[in-house]
mmCIF file of N, CA and C in Angstrom:
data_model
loop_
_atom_site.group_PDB
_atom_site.id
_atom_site.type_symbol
_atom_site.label_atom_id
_atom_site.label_comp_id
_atom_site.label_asym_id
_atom_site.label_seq_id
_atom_site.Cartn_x
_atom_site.Cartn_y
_atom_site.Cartn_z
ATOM 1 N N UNK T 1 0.821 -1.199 0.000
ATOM 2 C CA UNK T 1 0.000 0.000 0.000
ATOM 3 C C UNK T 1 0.864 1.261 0.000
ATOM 4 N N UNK T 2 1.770 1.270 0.503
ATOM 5 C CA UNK T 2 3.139 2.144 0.815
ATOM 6 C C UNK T 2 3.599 2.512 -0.600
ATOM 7 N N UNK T 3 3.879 2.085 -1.529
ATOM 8 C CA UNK T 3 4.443 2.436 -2.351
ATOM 9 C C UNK T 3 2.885 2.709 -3.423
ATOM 10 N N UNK T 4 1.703 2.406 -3.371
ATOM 11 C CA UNK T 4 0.648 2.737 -4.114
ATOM 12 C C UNK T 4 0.441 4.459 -3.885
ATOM 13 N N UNK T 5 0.406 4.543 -2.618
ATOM 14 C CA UNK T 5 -0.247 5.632 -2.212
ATOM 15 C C UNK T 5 1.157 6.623 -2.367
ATOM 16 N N UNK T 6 2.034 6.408 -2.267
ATOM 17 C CA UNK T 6 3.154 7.353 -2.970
ATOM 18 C C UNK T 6 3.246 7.802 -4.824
ATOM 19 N N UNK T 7 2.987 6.773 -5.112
ATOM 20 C CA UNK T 7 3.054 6.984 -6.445
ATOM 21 C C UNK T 7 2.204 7.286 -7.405
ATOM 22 N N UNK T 8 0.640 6.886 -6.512
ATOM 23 C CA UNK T 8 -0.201 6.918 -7.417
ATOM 24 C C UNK T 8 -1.161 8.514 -6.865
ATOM 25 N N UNK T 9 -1.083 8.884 -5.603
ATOM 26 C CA UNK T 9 -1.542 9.747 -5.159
ATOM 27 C C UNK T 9 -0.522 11.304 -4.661
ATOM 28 N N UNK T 10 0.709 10.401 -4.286
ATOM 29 C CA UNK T 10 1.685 11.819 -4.159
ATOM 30 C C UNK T 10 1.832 11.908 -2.620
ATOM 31 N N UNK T 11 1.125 11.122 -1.868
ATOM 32 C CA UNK T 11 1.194 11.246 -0.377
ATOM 33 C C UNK T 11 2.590 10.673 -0.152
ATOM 34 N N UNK T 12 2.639 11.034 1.057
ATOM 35 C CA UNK T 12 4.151 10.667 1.630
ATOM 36 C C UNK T 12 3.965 10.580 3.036
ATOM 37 N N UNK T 13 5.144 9.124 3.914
ATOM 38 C CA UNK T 13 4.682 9.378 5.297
ATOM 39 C C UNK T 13 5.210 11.201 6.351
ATOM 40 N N UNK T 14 4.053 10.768 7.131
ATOM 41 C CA UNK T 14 3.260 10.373 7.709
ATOM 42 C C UNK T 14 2.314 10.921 6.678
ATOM 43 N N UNK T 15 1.441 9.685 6.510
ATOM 44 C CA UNK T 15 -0.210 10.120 5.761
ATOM 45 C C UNK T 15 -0.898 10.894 6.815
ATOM 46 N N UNK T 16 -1.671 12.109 5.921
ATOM 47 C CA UNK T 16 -2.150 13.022 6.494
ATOM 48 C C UNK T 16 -3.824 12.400 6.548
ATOM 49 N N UNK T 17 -4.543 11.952 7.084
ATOM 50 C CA UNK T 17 -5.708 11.958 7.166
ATOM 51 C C UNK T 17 -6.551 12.661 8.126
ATOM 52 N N UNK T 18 -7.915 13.028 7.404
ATOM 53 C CA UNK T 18 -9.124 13.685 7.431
ATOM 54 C C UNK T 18 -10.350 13.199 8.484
ATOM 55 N N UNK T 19 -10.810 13.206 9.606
ATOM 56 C CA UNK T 19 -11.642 12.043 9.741
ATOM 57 C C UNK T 19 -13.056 12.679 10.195
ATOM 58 N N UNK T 20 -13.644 12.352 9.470
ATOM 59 C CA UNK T 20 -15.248 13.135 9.640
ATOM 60 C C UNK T 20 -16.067 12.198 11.115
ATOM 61 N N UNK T 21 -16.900 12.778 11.257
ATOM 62 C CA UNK T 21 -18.151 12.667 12.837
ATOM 63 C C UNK T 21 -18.616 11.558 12.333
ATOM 64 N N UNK T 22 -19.264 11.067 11.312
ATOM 65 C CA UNK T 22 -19.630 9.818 11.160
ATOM 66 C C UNK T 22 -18.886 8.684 11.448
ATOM 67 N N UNK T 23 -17.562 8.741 10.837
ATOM 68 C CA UNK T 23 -16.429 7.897 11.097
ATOM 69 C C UNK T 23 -16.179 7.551 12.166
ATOM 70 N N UNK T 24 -16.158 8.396 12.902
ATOM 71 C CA UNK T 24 -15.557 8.345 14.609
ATOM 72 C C UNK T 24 -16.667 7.771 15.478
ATOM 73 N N UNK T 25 -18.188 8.225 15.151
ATOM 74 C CA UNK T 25 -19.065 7.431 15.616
ATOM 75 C C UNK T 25 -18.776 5.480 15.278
ATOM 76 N N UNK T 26 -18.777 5.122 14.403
ATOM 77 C CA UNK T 26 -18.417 4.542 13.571
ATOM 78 C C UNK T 26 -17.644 3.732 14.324
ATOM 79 N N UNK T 27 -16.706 3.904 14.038
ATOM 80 C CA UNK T 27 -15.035 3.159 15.010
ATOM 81 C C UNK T 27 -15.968 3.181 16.299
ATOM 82 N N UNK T 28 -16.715 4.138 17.376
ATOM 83 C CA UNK T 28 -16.318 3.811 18.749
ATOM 84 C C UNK T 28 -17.672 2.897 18.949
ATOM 85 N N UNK T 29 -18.842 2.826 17.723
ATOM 86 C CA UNK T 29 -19.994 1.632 17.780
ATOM 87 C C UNK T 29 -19.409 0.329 17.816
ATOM 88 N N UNK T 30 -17.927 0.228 16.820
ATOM 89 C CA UNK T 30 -17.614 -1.104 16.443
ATOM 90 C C UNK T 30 -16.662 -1.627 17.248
ATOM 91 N N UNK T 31 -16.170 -0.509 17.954
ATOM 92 C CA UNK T 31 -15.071 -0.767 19.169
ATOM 93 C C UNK T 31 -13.732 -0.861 18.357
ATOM 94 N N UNK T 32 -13.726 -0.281 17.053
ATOM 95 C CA UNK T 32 -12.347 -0.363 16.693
ATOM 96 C C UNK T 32 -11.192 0.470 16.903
ATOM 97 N N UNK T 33 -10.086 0.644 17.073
ATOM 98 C CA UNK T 33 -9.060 1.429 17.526
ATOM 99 C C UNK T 33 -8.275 1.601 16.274
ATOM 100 N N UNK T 34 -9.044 2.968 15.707
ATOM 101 C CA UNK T 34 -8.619 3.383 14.484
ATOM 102 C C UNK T 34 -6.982 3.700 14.265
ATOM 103 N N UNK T 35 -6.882 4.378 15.289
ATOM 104 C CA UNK T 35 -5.257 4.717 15.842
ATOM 105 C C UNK T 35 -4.128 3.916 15.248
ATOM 106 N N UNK T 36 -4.707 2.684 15.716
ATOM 107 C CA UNK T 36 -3.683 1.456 15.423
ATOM 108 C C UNK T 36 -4.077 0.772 14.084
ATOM 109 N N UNK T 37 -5.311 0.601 13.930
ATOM 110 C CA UNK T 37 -5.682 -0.118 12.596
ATOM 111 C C UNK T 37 -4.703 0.789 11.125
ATOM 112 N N UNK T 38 -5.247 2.441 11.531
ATOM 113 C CA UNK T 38 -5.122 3.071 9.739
ATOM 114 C C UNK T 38 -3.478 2.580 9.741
ATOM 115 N N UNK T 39 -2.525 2.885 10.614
ATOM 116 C CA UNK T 39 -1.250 2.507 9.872
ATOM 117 C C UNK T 39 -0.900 1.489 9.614
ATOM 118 N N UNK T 40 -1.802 0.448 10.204
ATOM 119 C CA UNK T 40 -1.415 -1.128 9.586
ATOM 120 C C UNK T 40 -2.089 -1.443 8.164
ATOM 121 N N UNK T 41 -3.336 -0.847 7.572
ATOM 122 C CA UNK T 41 -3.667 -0.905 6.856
ATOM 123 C C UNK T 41 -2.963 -0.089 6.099
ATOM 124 N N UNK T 42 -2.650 1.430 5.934
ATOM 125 C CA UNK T 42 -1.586 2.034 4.430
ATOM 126 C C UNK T 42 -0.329 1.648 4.735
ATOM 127 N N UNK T 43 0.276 0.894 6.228
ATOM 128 C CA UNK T 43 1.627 0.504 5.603
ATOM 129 C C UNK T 43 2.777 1.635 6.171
ATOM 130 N N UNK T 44 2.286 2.831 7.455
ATOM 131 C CA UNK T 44 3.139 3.665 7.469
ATOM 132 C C UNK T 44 2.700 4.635 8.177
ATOM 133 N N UNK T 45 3.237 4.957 8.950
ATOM 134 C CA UNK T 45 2.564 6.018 9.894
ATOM 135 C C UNK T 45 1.700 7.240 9.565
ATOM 136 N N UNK T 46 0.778 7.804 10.505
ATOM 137 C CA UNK T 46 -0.153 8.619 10.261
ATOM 138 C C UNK T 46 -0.299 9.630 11.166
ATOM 139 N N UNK T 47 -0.984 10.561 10.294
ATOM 140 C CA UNK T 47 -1.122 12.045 10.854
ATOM 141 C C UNK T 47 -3.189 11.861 11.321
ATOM 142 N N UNK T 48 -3.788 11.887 12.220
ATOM 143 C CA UNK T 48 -4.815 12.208 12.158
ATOM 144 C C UNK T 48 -5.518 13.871 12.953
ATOM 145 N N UNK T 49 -6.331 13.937 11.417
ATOM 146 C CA UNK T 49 -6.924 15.339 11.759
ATOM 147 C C UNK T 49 -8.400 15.303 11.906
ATOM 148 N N UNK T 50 -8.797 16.279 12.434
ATOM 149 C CA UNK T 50 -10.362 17.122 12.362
ATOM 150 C C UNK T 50 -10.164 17.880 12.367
ATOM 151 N N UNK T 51 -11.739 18.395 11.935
ATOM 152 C CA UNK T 51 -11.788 20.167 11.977
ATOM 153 C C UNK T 51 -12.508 20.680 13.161
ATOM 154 N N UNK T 52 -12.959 21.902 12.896
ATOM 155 C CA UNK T 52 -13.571 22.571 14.128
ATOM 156 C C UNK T 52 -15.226 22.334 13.824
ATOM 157 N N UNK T 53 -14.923 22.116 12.714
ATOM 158 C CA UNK T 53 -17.086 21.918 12.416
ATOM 159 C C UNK T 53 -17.158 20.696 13.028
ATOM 160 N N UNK T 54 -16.436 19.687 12.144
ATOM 161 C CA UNK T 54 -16.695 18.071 12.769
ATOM 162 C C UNK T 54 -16.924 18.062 14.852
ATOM 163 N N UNK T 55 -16.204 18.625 15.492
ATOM 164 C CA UNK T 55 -16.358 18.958 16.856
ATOM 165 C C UNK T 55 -17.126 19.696 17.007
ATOM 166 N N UNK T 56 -17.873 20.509 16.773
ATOM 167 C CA UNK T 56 -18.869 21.155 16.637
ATOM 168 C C UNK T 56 -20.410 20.434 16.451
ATOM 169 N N UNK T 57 -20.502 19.861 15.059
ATOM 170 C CA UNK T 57 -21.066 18.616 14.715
ATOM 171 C C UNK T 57 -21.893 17.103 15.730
ATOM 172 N N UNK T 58 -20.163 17.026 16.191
ATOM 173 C CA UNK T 58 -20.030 15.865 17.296
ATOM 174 C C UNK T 58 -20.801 16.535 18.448
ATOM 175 N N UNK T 59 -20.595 17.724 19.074
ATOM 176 C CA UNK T 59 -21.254 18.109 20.160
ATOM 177 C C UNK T 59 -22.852 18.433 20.339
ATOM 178 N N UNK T 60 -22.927 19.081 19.142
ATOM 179 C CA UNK T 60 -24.158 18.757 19.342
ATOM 180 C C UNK T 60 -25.012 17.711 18.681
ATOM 181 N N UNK T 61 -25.010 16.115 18.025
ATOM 182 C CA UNK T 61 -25.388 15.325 18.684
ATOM 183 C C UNK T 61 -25.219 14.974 19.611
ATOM 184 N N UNK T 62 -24.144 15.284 20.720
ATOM 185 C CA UNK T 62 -24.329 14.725 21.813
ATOM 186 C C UNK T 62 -23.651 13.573 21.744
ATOM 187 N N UNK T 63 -22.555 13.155 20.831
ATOM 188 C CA UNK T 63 -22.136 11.854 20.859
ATOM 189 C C UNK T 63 -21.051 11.645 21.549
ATOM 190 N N UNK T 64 -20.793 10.220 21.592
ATOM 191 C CA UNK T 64 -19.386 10.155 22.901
ATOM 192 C C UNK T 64 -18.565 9.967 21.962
ATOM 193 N N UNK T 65 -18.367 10.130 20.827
ATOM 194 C CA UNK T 65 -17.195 10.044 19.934
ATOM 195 C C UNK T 65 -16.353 11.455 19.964
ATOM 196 N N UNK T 66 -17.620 12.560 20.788
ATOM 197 C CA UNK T 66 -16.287 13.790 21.103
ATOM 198 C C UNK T 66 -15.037 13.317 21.362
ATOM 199 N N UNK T 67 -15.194 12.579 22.440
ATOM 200 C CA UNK T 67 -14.073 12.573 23.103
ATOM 201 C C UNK T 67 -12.653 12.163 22.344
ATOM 202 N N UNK T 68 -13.092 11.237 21.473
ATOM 203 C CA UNK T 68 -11.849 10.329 20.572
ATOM 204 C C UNK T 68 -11.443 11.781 19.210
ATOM 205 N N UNK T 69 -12.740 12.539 19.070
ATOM 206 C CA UNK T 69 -11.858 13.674 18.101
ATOM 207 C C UNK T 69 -11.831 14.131 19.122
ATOM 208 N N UNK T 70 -11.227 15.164 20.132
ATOM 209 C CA UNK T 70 -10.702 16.225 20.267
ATOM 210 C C UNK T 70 -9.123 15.604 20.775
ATOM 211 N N UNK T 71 -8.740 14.495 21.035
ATOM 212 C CA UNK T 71 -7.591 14.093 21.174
ATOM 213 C C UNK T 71 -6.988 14.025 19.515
ATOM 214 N N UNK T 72 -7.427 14.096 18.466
ATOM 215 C CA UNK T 72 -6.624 13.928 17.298
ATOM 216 C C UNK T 72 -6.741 15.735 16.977
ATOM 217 N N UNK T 73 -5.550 16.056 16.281
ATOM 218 C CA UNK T 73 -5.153 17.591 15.876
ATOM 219 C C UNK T 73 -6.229 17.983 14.883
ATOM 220 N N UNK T 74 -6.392 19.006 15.185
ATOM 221 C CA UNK T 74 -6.997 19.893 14.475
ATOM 222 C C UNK T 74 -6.822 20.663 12.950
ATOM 223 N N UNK T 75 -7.155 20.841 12.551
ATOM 224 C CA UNK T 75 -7.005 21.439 11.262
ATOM 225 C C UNK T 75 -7.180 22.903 11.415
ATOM 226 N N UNK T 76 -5.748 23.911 11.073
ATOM 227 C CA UNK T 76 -5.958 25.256 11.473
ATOM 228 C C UNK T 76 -6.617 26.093 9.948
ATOM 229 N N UNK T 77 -6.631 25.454 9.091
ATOM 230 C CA UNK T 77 -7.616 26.365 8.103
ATOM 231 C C UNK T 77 -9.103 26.094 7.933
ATOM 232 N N UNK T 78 -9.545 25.643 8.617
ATOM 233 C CA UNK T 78 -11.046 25.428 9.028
ATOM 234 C C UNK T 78 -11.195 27.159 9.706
ATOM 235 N N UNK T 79 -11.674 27.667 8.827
ATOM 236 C CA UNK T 79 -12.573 28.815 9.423
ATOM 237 C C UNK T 79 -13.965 29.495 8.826
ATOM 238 N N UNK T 80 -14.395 28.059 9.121
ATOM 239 C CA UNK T 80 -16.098 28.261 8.646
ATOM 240 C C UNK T 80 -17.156 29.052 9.897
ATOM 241 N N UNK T 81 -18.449 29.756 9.447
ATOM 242 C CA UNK T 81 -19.068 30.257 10.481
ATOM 243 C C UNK T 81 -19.903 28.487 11.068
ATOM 244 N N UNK T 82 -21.048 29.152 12.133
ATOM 245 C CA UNK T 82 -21.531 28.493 12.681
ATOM 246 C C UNK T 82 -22.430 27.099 11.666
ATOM 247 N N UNK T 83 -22.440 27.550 10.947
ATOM 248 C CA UNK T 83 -23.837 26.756 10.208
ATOM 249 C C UNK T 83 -23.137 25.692 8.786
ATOM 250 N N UNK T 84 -22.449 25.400 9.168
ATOM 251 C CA UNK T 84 -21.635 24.749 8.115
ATOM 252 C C UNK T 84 -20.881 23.350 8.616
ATOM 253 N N UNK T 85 -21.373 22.497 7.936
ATOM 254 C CA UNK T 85 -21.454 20.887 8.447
ATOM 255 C C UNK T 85 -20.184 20.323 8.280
ATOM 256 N N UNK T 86 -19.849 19.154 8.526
ATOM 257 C CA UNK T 86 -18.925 18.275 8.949
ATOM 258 C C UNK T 86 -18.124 18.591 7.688
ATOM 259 N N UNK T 87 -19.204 17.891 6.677
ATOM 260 C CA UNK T 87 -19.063 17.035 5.132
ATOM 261 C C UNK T 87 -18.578 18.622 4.060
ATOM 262 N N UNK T 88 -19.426 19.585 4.351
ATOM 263 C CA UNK T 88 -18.538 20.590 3.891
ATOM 264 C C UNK T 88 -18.058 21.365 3.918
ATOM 265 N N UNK T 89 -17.353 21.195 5.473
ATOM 266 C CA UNK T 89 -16.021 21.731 5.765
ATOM 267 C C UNK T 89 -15.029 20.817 5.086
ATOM 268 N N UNK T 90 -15.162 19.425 4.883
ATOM 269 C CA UNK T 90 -14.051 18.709 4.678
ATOM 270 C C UNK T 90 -14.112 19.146 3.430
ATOM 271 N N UNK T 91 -14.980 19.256 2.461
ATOM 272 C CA UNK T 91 -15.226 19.225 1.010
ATOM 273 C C UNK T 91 -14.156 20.661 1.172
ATOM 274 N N UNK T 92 -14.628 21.728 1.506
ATOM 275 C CA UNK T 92 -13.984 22.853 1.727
ATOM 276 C C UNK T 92 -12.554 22.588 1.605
ATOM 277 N N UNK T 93 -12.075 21.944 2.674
ATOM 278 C CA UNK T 93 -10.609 21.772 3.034
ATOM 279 C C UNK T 93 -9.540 21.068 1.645
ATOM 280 N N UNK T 94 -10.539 19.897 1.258
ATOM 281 C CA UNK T 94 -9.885 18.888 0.067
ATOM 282 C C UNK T 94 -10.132 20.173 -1.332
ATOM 283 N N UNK T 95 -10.950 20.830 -1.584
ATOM 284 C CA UNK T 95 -10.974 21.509 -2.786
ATOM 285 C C UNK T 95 -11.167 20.919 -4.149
ATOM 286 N N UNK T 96 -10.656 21.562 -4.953
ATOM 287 C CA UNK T 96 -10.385 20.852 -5.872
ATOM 288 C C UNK T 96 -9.510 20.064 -6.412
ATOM 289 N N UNK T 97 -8.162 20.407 -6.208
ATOM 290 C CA UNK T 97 -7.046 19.419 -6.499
ATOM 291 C C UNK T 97 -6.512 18.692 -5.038
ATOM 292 N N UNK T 98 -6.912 18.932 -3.694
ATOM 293 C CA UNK T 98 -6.055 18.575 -2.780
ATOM 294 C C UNK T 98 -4.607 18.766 -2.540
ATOM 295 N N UNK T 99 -4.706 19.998 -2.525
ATOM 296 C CA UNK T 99 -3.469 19.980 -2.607
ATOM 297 C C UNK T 99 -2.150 20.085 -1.575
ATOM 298 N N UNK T 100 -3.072 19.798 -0.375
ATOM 299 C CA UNK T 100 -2.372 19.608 1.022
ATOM 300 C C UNK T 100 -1.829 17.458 0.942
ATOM 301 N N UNK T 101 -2.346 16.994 -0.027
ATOM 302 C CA UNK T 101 -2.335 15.879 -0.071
ATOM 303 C C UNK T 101 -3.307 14.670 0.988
ATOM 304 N N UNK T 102 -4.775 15.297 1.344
ATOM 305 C CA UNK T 102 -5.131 14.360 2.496
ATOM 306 C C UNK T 102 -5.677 13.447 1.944
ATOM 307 N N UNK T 103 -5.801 12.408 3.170
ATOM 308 C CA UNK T 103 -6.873 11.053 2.687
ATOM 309 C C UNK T 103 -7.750 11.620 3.475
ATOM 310 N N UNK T 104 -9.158 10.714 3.259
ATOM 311 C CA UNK T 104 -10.421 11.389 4.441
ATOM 312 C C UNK T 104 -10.730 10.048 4.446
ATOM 313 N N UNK T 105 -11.416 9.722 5.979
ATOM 314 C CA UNK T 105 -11.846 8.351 6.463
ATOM 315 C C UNK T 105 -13.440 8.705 6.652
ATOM 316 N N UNK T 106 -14.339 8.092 6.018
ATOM 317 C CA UNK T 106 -15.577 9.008 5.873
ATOM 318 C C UNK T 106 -17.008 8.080 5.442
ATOM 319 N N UNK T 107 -17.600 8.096 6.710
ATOM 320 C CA UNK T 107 -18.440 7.031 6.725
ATOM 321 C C UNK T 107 -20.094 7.577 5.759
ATOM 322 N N UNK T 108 -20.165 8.917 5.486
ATOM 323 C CA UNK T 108 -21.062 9.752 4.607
ATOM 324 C C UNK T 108 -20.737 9.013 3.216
ATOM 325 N N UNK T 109 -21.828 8.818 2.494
ATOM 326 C CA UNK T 109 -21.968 8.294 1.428
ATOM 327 C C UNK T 109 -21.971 9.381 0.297
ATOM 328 N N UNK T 110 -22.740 10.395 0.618
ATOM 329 C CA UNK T 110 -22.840 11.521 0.174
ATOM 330 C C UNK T 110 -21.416 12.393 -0.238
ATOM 331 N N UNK T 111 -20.642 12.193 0.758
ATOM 332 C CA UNK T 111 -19.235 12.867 1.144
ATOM 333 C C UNK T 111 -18.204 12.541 0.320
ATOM 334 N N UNK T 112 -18.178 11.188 0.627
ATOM 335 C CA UNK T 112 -17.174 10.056 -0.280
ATOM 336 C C UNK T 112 -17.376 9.828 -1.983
ATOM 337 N N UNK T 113 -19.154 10.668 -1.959
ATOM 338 C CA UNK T 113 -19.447 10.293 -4.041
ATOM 339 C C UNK T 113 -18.949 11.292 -4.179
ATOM 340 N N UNK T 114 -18.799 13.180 -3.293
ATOM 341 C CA UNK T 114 -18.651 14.072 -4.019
ATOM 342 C C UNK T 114 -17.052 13.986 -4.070
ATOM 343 N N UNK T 115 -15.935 13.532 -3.352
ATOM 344 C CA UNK T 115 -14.350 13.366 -3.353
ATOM 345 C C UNK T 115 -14.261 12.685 -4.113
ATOM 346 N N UNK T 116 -15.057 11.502 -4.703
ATOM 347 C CA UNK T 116 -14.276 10.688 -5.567
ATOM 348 C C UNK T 116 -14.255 11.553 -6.662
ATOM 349 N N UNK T 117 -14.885 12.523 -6.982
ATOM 350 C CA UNK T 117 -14.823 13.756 -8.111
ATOM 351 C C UNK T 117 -13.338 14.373 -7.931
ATOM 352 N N UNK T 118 -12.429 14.295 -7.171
ATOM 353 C CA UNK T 118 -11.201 15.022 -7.000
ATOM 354 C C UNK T 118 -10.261 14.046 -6.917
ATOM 355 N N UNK T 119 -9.386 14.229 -8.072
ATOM 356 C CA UNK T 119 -8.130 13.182 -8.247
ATOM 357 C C UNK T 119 -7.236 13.159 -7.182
ATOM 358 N N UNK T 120 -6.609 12.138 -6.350
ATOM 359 C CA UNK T 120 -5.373 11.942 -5.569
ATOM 360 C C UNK T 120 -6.119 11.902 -4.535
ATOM 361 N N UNK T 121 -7.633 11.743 -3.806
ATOM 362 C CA UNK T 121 -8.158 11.358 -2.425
ATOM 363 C C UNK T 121 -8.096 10.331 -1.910
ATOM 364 N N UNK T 122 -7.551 9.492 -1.780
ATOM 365 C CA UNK T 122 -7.334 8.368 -0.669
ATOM 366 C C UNK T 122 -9.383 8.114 0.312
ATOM 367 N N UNK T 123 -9.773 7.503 -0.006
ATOM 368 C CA UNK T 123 -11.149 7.379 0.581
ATOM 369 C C UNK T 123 -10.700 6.057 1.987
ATOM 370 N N UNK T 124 -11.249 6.187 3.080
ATOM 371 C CA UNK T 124 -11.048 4.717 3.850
ATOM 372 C C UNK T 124 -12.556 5.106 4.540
ATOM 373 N N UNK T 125 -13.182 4.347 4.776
ATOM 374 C CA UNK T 125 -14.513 4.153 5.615
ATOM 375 C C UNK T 125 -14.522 2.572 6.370
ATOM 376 N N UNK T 126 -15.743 2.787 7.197
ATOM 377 C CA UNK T 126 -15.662 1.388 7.761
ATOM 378 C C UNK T 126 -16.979 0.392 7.358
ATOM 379 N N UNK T 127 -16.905 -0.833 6.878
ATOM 380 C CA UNK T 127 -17.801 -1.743 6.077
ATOM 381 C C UNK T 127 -18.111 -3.086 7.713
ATOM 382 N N UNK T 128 -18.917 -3.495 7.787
ATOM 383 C CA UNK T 128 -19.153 -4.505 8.814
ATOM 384 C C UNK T 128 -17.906 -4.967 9.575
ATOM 385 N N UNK T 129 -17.191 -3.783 10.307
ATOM 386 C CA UNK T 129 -16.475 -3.776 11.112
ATOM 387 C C UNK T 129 -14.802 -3.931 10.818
ATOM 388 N N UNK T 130 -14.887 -3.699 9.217
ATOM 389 C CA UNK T 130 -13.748 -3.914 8.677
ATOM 390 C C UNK T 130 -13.049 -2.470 7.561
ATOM 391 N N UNK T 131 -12.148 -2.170 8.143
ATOM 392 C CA UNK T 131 -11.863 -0.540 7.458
ATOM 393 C C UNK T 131 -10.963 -1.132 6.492
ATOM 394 N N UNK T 132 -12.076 -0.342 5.146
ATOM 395 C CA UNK T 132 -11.474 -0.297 4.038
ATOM 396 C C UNK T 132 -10.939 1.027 3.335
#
């Protein structure tokens, strides 16, 4: 995977990933420990981010997956107002070319059809307890 995601996308370690409110719900329903899983799966250590909407998002459902984003870093060009959702802040952040190089881990269906529109995104979500 290490040498795919270098060559075919331009990423380099540490992979920078994205991880939206669904996701994180996601991992802490299935009890998985994303932490440890994403670098065994690309093969190489990792950067994990959120934004300030996604925590935002998370709080007010009320979910206990706050807790697991506000321990991963933040994303300092997130400066959306109040009313602006998880899915497009991230859309926001990735743009059009990506050119910060991120992957996004992103359990929105919606989220993941509009990125696959942008060349070099790295997509990972989680399928019956197994992150693909």
């Amino acid at each position: 995977m290490h040498a795919v995601f270098e060559r075919s996308f331009g990423m380099r370690t540490p992979y920078q990933l994205i991880l939206d409110g669904e996701f994180l719900d996601k991992a802490l329903d299935q009890k998985m420990y994303f932490k440890e899983a994403l670098p065994n799966l690309l093969g190489g250590a990792v950067r994990l981010f959120t934004t300030n909407c996604v925590l935002k998002e998370l709080r007010q459902k009320d979910s206990a997956a706050v807790f697991n984003a506000r321990r991963l870093e933040t994303i300092k060009i997130c400066k959306h107002d109040k009313n602006t959702t998880g899915a497009d802040c991230i859309r926001d952040i990735i743009g059009d070319a990506n050119k910060y190089h991120y992957g996004v881990c992103a359990q929105q269906d919606d989220l993941r059809e509009s990125l696959r529109e942008v060349p070099g995104v790295p997509l990972l979500f989680i399928n019956r307890g197994i992150l693909l």
